[in-house]
PDB file of C-alpha atoms in Angstrom:
ATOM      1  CA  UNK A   1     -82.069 -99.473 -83.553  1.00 94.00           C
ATOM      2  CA  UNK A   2     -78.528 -98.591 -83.985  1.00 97.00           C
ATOM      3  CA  UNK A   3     -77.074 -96.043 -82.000  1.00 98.00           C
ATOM      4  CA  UNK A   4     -74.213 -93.032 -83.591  1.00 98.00           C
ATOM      5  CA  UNK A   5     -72.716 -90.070 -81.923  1.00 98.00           C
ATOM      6  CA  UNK A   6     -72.848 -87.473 -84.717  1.00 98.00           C
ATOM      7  CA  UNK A   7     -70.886 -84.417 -84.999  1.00 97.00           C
ATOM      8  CA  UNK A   8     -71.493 -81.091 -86.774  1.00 97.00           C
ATOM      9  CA  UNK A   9     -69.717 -82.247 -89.558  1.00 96.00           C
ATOM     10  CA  UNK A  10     -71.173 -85.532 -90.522  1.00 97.00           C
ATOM     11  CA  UNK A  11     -74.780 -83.449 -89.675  1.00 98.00           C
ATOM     12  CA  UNK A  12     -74.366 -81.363 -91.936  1.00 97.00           C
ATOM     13  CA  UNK A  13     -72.998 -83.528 -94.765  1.00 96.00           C
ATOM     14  CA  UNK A  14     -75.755 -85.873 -94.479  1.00 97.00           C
ATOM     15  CA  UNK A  15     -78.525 -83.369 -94.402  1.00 97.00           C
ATOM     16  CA  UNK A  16     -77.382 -81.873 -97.641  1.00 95.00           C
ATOM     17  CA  UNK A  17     -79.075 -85.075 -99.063  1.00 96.00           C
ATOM     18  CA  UNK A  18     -81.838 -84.977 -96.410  1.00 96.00           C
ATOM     19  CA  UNK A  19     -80.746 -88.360 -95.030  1.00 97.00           C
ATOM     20  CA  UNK A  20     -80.745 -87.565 -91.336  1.00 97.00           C
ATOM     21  CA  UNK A  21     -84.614 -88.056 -91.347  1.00 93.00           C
ATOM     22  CA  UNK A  22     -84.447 -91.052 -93.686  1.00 95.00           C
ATOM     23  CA  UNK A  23     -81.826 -92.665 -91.657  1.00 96.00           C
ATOM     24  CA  UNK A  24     -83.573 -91.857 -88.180  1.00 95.00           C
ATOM     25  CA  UNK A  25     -85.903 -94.807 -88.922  1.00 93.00           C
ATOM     26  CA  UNK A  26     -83.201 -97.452 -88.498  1.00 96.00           C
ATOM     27  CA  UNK A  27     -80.624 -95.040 -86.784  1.00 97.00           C
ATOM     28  CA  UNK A  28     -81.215 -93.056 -83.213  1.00 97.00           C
ATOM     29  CA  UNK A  29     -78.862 -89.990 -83.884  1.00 98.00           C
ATOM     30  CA  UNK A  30     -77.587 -88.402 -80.652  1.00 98.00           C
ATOM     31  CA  UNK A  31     -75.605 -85.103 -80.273  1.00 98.00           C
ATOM     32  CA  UNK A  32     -74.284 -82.876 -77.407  1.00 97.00           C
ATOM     33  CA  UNK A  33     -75.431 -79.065 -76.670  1.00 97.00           C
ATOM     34  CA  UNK A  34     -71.895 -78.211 -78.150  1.00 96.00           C
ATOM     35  CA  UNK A  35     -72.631 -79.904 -81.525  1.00 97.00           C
ATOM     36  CA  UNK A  36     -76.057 -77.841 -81.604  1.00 97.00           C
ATOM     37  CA  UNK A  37     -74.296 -74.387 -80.741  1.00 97.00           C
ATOM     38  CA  UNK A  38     -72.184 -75.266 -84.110  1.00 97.00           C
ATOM     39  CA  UNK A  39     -75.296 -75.900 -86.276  1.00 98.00           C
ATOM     40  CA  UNK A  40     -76.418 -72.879 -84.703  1.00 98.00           C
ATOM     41  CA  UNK A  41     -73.586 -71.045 -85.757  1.00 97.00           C
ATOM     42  CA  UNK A  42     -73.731 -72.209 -89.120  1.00 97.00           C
ATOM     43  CA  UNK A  43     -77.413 -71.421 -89.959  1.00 97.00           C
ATOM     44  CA  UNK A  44     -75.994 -67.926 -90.149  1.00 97.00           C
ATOM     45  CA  UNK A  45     -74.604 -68.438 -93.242  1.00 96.00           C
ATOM     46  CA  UNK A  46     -77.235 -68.274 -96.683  1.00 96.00           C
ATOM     47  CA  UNK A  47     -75.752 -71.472 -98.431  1.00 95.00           C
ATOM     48  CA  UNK A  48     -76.029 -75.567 -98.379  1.00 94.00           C
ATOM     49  CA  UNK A  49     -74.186 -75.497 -95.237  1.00 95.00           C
ATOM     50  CA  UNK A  50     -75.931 -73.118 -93.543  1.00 97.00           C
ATOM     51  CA  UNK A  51     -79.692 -74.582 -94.683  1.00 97.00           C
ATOM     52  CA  UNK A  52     -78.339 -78.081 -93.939  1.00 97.00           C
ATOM     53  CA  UNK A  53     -77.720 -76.777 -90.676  1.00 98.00           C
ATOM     54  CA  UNK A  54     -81.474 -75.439 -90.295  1.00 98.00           C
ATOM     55  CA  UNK A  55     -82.344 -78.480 -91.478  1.00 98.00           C
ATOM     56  CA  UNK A  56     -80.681 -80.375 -88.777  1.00 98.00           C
ATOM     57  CA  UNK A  57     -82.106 -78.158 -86.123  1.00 98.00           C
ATOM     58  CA  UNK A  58     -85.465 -78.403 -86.835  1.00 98.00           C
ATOM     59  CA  UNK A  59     -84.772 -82.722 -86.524  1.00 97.00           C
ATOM     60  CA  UNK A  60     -83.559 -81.864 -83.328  1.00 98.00           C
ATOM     61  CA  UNK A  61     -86.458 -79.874 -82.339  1.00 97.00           C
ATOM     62  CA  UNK A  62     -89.053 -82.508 -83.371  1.00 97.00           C
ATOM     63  CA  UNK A  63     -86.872 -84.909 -81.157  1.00 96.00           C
ATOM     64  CA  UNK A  64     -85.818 -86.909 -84.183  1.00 96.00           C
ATOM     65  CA  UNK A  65     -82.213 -86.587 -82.873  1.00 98.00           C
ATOM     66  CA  UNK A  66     -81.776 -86.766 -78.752  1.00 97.00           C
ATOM     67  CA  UNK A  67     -79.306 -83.768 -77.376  1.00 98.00           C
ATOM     68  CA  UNK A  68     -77.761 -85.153 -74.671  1.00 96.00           C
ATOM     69  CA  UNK A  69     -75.647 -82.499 -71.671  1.00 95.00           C
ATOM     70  CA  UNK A  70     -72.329 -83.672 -70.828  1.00 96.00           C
ATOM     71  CA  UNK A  71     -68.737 -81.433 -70.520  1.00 96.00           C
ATOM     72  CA  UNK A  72     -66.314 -82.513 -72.385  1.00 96.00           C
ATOM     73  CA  UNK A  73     -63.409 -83.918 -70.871  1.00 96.00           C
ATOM     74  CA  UNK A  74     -60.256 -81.657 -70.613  1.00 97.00           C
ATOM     75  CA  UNK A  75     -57.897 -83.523 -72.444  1.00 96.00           C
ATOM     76  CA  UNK A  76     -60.081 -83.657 -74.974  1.00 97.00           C
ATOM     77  CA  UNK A  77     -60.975 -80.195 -75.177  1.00 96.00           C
ATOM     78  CA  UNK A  78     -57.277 -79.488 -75.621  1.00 96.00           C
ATOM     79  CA  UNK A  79     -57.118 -81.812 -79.032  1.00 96.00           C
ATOM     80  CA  UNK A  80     -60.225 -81.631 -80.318  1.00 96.00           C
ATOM     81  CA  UNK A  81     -62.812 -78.559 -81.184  1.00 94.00           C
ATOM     82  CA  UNK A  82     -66.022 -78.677 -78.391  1.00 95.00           C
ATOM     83  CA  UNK A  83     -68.606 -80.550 -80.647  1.00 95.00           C
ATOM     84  CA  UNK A  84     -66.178 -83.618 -81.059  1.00 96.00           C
ATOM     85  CA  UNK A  85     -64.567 -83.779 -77.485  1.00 97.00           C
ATOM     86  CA  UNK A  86     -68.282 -84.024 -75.807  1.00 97.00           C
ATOM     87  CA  UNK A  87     -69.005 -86.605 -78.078  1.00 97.00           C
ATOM     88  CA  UNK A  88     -65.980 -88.507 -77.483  1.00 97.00           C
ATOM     89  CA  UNK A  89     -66.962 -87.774 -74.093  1.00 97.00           C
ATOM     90  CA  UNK A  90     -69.928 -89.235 -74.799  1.00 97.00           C
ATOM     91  CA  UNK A  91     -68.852 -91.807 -75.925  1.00 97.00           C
ATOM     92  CA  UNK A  92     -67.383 -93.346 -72.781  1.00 95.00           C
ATOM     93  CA  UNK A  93     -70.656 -94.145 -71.531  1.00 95.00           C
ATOM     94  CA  UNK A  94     -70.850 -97.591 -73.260  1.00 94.00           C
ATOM     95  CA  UNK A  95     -74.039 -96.631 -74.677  1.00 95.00           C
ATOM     96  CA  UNK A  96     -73.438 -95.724 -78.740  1.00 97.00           C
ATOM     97  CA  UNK A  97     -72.207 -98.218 -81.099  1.00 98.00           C
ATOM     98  CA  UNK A  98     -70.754 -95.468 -83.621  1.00 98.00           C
ATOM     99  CA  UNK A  99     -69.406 -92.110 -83.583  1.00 98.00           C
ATOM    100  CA  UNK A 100     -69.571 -90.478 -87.342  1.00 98.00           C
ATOM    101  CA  UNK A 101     -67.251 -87.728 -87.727  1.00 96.00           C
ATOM    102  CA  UNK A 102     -66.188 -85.394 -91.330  1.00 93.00           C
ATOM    103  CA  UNK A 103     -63.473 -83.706 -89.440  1.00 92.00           C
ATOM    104  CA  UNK A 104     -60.339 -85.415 -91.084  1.00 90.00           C
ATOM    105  CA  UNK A 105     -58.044 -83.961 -88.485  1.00 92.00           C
ATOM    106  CA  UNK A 106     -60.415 -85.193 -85.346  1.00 94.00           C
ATOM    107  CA  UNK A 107     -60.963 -88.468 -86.596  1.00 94.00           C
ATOM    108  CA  UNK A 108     -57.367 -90.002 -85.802  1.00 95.00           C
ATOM    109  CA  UNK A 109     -57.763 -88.808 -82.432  1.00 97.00           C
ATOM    110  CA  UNK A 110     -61.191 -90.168 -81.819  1.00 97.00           C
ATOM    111  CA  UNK A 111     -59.906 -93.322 -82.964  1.00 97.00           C
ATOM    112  CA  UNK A 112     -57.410 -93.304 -80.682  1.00 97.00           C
ATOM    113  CA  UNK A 113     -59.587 -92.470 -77.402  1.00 97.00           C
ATOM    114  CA  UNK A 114     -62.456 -94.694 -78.020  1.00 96.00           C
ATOM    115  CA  UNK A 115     -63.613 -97.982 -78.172  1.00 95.00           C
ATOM    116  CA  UNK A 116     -66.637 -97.030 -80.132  1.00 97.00           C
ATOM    117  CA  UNK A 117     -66.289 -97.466 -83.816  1.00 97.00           C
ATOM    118  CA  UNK A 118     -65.250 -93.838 -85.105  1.00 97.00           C
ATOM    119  CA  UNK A 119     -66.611 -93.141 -88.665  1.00 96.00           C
ATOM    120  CA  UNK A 120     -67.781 -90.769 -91.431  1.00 95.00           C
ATOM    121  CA  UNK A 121     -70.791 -89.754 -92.498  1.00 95.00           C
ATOM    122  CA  UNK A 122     -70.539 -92.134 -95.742  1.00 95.00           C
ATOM    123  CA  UNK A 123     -70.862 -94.819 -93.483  1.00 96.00           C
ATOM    124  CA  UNK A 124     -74.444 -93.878 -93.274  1.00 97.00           C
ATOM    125  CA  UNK A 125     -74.975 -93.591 -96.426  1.00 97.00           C
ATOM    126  CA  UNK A 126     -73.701 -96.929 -96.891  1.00 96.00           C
ATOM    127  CA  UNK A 127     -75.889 -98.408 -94.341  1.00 97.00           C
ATOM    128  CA  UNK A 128     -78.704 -96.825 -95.697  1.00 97.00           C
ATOM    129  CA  UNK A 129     -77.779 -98.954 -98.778  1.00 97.00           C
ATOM    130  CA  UNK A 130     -77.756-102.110 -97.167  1.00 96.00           C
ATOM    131  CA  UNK A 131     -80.785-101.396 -95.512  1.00 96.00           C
ATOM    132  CA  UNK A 132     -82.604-101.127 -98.891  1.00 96.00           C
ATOM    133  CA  UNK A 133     -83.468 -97.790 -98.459  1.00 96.00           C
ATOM    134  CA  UNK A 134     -81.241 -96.147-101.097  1.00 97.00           C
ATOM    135  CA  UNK A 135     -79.964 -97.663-104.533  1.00 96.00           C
ATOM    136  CA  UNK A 136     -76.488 -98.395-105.047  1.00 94.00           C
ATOM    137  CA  UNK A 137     -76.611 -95.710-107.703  1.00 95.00           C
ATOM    138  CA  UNK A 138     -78.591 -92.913-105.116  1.00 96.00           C
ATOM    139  CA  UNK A 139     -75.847 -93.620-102.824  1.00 95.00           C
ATOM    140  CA  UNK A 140     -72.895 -92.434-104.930  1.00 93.00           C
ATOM    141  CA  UNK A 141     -75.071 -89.604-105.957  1.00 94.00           C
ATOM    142  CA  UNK A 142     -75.379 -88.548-102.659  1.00 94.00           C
ATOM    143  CA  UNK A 143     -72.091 -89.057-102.185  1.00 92.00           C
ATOM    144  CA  UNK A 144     -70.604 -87.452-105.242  1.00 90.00           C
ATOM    145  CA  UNK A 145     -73.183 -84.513-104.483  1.00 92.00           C
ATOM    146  CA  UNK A 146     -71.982 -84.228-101.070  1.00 92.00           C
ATOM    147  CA  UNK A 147     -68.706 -84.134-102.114  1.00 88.00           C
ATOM    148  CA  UNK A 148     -68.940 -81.166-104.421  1.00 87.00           C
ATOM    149  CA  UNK A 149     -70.774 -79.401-101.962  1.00 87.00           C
ATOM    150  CA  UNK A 150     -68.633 -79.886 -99.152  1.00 87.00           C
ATOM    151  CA  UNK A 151     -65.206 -79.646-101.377  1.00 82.00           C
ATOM    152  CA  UNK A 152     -64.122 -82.810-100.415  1.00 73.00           C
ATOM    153  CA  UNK A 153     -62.809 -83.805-104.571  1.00 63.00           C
ATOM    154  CA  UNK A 154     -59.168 -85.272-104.342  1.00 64.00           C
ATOM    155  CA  UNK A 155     -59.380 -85.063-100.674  1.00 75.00           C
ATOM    156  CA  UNK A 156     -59.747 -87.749 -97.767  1.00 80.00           C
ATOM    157  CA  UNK A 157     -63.150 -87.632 -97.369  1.00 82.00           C
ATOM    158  CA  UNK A 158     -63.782 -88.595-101.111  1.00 79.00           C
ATOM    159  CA  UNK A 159     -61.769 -91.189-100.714  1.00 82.00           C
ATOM    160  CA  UNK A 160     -62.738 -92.742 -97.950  1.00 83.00           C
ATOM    161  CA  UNK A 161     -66.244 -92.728 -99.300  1.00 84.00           C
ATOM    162  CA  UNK A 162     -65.399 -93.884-102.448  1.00 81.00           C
ATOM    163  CA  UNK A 163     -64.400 -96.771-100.509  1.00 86.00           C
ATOM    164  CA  UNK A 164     -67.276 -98.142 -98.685  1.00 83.00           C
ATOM    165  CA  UNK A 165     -68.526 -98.908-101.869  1.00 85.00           C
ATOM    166  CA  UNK A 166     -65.963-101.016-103.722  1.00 81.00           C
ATOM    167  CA  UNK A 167     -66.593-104.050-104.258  1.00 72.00           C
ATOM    168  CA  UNK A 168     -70.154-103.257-104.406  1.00 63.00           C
TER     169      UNK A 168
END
């Protein structure tokens, strides 16, 4: 089974195309109490993000994603929001093989502090490709959907998940 770190972010992106569940067969999701106070804060608002959010807590509560306890490190507190520094945290442990991440402005400093593979949520998706589980052609839906949902057109994130498919 292989192991990620996931973040609010990358939660909440995924579950927009209900693939947290789907992936959770091949893919042991594990987050920090910080990460659920965030989805907790989002449920309060009535829209994709805020039901993606519900969506994700009610994995957690059926154990389908592990919370694990762990403060977040100072330093890391001081350069990255809560949810991301206790996973990077985390991360130190040895124990996770990816950390998946939509925060554009967190990512280069997860990179920088980790030896565990730091990447977005379209990784996933990809995976879930070459896994068999989605089409080539259900992945970039879910990724184009995802996009427009999450306003990531023209941005980084589009791009980078644009990328994980060419070739392909």
């Amino acid at each position: 089974m292989i192991t990620i770190l996931a973040d609010t972010s990358a939660l909440v992106s995924l579950e927009i195309k209900h693939l947290v569940n789907l992936a959770s067969k091949h893919i042991q999701f594990s987050i920090t109490k910080g990460v659920c106070e965030e989805l907790r804060d989002i449920t309060q608002f009535d829209d994709a993000h805020g039901r993606s959010a519900r969506d994700v807590l009610k994995l957690v509560e059926s154990g389908i994603i592990a919370v694990k306890s762990i403060p977040a490190r100072e330093v890391h507190a001081q350069n990255i929001d809560i949810g991301e520094a206790e996973i990077l945290t985390l991360s130190e442990s040895g124990e996770y093989e990816y950390i998946i991440t939509d925060d554009v402005k967190a990512l280069p400093y997860i990179r920088s502090q980790t030896n565990t593979k730091a990447l977005t949520s379209a990784f996933v998706i990809r995976l879930l490709y070459d896994l068999n589980i989605l089409t080539k052609q259900e992945a970039l839906t879910a990724i184009n959907e995802i996009s427009t949902l999450r306003d990531w057109y023209g941005g980084v994130l589009e791009t980078i998940s644009q990328r994980y498919f060419e070739g392909h």
